[in-house]
Coordinates of N, CA, C and O in Angstrom, one line a residue:
X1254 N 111.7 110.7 125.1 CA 112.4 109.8 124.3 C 111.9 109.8 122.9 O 110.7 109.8 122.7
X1255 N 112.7 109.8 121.9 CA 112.3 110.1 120.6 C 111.6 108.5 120.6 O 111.8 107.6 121.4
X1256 N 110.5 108.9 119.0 CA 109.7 107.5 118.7 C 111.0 106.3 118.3 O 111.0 105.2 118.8
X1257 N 111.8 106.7 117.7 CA 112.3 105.2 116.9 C 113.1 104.7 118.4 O 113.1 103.5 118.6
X1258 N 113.6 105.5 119.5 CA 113.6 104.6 120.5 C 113.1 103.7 121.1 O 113.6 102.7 121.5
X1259 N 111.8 104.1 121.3 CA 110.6 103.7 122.3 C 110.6 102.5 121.2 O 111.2 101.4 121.3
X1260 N 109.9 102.8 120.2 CA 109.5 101.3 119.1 C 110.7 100.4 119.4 O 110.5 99.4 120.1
X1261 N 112.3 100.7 119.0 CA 112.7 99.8 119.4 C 113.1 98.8 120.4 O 113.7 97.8 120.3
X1262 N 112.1 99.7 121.9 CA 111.7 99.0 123.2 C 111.0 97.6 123.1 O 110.8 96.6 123.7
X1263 N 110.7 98.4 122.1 CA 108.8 97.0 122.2 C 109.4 95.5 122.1 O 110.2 95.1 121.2
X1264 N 108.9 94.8 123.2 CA 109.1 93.2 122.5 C 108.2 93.0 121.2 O 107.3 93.4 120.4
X1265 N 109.1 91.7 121.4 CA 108.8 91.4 119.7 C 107.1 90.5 120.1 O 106.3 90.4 119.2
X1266 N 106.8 90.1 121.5 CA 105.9 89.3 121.8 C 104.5 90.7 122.2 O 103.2 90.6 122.3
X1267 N 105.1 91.5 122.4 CA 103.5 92.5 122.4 C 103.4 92.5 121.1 O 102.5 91.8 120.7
X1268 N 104.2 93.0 120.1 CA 104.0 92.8 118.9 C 102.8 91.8 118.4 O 101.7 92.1 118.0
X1269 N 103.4 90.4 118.4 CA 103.0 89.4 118.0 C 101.6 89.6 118.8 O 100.7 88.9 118.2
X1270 N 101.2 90.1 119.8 CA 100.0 89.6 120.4 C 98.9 90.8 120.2 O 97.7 90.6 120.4
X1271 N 99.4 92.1 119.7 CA 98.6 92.7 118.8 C 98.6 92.4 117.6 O 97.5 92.8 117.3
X1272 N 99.3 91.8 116.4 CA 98.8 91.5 115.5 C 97.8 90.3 115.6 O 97.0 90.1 114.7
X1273 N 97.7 89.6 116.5 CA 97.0 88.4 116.9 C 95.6 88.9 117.3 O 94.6 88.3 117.0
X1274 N 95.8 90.0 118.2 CA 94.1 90.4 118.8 C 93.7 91.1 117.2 O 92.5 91.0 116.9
X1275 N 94.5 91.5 116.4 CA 93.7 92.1 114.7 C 93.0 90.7 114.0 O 91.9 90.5 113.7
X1276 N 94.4 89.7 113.8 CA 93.3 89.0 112.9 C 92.5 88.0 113.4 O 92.1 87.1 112.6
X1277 N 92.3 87.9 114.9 CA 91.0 87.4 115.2 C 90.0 88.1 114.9 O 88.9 87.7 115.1
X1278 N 90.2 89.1 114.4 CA 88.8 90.0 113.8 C 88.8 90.1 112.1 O 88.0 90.9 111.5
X1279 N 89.6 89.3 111.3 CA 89.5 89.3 110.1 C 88.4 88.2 109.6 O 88.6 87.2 110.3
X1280 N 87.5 88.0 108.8 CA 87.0 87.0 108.4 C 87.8 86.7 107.3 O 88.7 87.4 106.8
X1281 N 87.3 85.1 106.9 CA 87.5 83.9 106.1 C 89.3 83.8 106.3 O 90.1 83.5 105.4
X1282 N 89.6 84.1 107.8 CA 91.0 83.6 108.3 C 90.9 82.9 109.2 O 90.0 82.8 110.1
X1283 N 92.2 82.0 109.1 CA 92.4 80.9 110.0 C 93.8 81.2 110.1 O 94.5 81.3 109.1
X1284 N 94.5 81.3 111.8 CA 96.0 81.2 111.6 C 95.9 80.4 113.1 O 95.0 79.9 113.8
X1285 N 97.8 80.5 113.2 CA 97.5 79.9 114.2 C 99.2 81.0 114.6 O 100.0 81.6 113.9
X1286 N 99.3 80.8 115.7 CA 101.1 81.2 116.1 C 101.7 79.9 116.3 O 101.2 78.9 116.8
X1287 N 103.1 80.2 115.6 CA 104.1 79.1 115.4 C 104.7 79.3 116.6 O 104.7 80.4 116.9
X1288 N 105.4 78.4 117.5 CA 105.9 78.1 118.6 C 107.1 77.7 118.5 O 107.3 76.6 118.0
X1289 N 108.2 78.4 119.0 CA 109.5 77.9 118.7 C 110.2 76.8 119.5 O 109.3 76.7 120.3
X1290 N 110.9 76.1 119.8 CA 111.5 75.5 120.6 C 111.7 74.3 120.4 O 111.2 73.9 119.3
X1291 N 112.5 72.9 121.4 CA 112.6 72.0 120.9 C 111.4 71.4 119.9 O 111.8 70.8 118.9
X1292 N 110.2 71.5 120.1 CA 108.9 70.8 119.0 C 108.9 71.4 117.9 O 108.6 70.7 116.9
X1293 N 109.4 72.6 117.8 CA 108.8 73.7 116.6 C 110.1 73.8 115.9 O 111.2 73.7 116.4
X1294 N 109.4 74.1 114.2 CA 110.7 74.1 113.3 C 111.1 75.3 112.8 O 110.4 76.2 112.3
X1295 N 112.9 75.2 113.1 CA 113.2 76.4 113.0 C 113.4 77.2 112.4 O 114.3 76.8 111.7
X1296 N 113.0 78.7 111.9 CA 112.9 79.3 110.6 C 111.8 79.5 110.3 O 111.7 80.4 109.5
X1297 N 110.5 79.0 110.8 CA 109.3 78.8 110.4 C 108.8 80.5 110.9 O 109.3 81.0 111.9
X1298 N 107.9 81.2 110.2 CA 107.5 82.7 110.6 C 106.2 82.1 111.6 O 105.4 81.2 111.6
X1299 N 106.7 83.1 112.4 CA 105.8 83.6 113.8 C 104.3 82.8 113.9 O 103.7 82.0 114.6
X1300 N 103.9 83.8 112.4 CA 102.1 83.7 112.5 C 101.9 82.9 111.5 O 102.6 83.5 110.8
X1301 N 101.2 81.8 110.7 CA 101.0 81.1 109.6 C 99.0 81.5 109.5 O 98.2 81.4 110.3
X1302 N 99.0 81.8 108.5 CA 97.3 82.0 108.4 C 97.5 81.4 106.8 O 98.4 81.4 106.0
X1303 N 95.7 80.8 107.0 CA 95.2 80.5 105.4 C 93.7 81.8 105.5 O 92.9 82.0 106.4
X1304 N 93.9 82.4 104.5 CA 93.1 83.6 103.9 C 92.5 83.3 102.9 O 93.1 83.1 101.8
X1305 N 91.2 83.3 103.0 CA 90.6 82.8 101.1 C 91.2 82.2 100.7 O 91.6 82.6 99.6
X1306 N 91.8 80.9 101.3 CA 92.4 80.5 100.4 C 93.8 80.1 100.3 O 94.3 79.0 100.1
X1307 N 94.3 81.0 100.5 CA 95.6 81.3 100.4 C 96.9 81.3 101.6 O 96.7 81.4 102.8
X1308 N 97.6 81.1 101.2 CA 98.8 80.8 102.3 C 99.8 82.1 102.8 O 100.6 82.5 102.0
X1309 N 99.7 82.8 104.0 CA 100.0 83.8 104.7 C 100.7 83.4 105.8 O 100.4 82.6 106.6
X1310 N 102.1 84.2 105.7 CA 102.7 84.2 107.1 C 103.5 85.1 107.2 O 104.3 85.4 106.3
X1311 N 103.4 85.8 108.5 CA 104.1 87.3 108.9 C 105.2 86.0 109.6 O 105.2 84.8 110.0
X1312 N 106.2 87.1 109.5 CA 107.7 87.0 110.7 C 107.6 88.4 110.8 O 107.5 89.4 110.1
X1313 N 107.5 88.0 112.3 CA 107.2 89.4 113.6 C 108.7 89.8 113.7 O 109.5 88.9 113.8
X1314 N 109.3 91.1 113.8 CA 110.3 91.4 114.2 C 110.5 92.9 114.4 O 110.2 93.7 113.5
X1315 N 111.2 93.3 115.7 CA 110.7 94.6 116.4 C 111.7 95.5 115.4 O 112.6 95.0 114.7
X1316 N 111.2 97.1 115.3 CA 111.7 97.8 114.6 C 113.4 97.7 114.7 O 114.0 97.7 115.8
X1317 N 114.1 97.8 113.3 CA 115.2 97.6 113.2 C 115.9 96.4 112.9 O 116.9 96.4 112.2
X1318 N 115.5 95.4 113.4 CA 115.7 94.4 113.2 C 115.2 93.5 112.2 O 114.1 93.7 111.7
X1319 N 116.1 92.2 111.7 CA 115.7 91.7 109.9 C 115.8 90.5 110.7 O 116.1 90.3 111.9
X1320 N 115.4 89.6 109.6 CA 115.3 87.7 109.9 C 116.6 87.2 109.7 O 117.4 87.5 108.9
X1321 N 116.7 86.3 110.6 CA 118.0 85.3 110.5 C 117.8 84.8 109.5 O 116.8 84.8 108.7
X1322 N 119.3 84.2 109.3 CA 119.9 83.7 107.6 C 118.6 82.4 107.3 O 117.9 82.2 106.3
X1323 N 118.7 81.9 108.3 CA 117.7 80.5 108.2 C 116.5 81.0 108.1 O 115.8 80.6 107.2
X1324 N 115.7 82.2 109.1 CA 114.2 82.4 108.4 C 114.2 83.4 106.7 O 113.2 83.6 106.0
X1325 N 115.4 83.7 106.3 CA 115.7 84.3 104.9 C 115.1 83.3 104.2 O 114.0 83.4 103.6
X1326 N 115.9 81.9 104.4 CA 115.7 80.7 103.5 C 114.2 80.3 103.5 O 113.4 79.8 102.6
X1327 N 114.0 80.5 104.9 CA 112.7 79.5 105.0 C 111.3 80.6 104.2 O 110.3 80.1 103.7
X1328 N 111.5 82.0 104.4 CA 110.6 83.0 103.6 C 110.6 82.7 102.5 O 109.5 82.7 102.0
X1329 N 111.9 82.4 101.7 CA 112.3 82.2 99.9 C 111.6 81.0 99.6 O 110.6 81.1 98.9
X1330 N 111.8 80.0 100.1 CA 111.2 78.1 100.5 C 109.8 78.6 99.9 O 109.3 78.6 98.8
X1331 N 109.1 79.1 101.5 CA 107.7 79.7 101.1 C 106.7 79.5 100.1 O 105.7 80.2 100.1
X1332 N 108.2 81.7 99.6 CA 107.8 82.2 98.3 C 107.6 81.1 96.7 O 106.6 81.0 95.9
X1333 N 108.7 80.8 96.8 CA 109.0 79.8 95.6 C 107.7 78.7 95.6 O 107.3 78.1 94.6
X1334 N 107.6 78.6 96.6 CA 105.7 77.3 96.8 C 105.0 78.1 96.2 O 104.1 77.5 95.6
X1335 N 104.9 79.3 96.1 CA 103.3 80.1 96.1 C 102.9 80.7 97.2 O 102.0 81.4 97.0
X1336 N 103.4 80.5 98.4 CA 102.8 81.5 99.9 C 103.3 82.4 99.3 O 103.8 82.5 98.2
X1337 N 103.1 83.4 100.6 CA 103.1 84.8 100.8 C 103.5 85.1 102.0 O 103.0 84.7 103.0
X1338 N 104.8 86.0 102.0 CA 105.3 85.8 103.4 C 105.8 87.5 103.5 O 106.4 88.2 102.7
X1339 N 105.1 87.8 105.0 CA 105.7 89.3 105.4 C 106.4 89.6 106.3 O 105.9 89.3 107.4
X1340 N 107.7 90.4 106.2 CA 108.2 90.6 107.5 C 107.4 92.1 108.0 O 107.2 93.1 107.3
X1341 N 107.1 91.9 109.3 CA 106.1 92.8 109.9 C 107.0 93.3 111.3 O 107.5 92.4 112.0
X1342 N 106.9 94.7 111.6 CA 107.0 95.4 112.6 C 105.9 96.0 113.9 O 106.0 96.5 115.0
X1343 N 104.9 95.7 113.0 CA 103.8 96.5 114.2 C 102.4 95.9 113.5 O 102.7 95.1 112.6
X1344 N 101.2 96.1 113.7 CA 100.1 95.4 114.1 C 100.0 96.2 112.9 O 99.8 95.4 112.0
X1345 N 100.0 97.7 112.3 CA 99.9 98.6 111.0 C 100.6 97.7 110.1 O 99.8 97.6 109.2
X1346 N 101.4 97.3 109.9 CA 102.2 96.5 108.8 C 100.9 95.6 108.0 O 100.6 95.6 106.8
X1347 N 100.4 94.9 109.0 CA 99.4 94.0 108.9 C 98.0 94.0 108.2 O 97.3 93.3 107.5
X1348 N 98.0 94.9 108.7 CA 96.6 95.8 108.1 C 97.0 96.4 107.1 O 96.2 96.3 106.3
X1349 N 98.4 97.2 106.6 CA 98.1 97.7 105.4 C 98.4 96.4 104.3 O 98.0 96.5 103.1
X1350 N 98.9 95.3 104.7 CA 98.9 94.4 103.9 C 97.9 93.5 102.9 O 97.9 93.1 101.8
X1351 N 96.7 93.6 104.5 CA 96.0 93.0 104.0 C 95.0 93.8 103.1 O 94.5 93.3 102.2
X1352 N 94.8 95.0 103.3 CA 94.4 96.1 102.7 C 94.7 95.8 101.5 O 93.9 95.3 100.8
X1353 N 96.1 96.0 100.9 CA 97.1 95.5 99.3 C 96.3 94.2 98.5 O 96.1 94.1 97.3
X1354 N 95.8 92.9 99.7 CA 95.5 92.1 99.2 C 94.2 92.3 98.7 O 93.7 92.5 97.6
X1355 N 93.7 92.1 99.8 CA 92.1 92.4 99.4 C 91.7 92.8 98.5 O 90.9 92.3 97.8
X1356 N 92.6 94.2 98.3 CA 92.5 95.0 96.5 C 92.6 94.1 95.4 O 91.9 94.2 94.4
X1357 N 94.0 93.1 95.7 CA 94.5 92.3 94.6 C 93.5 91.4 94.5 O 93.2 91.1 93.4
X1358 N 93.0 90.8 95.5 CA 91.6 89.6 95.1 C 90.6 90.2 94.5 O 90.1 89.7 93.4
X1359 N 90.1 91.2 95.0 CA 89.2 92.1 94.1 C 89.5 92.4 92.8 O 88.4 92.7 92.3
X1360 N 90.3 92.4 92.0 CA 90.7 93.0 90.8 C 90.5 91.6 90.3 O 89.6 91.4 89.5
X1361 N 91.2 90.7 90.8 CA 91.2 89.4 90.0 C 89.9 88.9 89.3 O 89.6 88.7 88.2
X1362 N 88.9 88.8 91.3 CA 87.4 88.1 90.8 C 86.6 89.0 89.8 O 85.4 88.6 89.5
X1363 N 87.1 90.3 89.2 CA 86.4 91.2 88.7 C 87.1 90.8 87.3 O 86.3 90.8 86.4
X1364 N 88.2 90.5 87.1 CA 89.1 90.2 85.8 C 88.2 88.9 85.4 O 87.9 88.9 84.2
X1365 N 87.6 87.6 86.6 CA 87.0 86.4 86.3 C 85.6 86.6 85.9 O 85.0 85.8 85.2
X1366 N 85.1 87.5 86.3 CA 83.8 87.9 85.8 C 83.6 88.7 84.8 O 82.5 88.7 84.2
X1367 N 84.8 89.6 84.2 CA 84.3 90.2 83.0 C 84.9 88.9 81.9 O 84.4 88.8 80.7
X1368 N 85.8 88.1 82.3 CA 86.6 87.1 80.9 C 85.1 86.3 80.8 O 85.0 85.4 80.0

């Protein structure tokens, strides 16, 4: 079976539970998984983490597939606060993101130390 088949097999909850076994291994993170259902509000992405600081949330969604109209809004909502919001396909999404960041905090605290 070709690859983009098979990926598109994957639930969206292995997904979610590999990016979950990664960033229990990240330091100075704290997340938690968002829980859908009568309690939980809807639109809200998957995974919510604070990073150094900062406000992080993946919306998990299996290859091919994009966010409902309502998690569109609630990503923009977010963005427009200042979070950071990713839509993510696989546990690699995750990692190269935070990889992007890291760089980007690094540049900054190096920008605050030479000003």
């Amino acid at each position: 079976m070709e690859r983009s088949k098979l990926e598109s097999k994957i639930l969206e909850s292995k997904i979610t539970a590999e990016i979950m076994r990664y960033l229990k291994k990240v330091p100075y993170l704290f997340f938690w998984k968002e829980h859908g259902g009568m309690y939980g509000t809807a639109g809200i992405p998957d995974i919510i983490c604070c990073y150094q600081g900062r406000f992080l949330a993946f919306e998990v969604k299996r290859p091919g597939e994009r966010p409902t109209k309502l998690q569109e809004k609630t990503i923009k909502d977010i963005q427009e606060a200042g979070g950071i919001v990713y839509v993510v396909n696989s546990v690699d999404d995750v990692k190269k993101y935070f990889e992007s960041l890291n760089k980007s905090l690094c540049r900054k605290k190096l920008k605050e130390v030479v000003s």
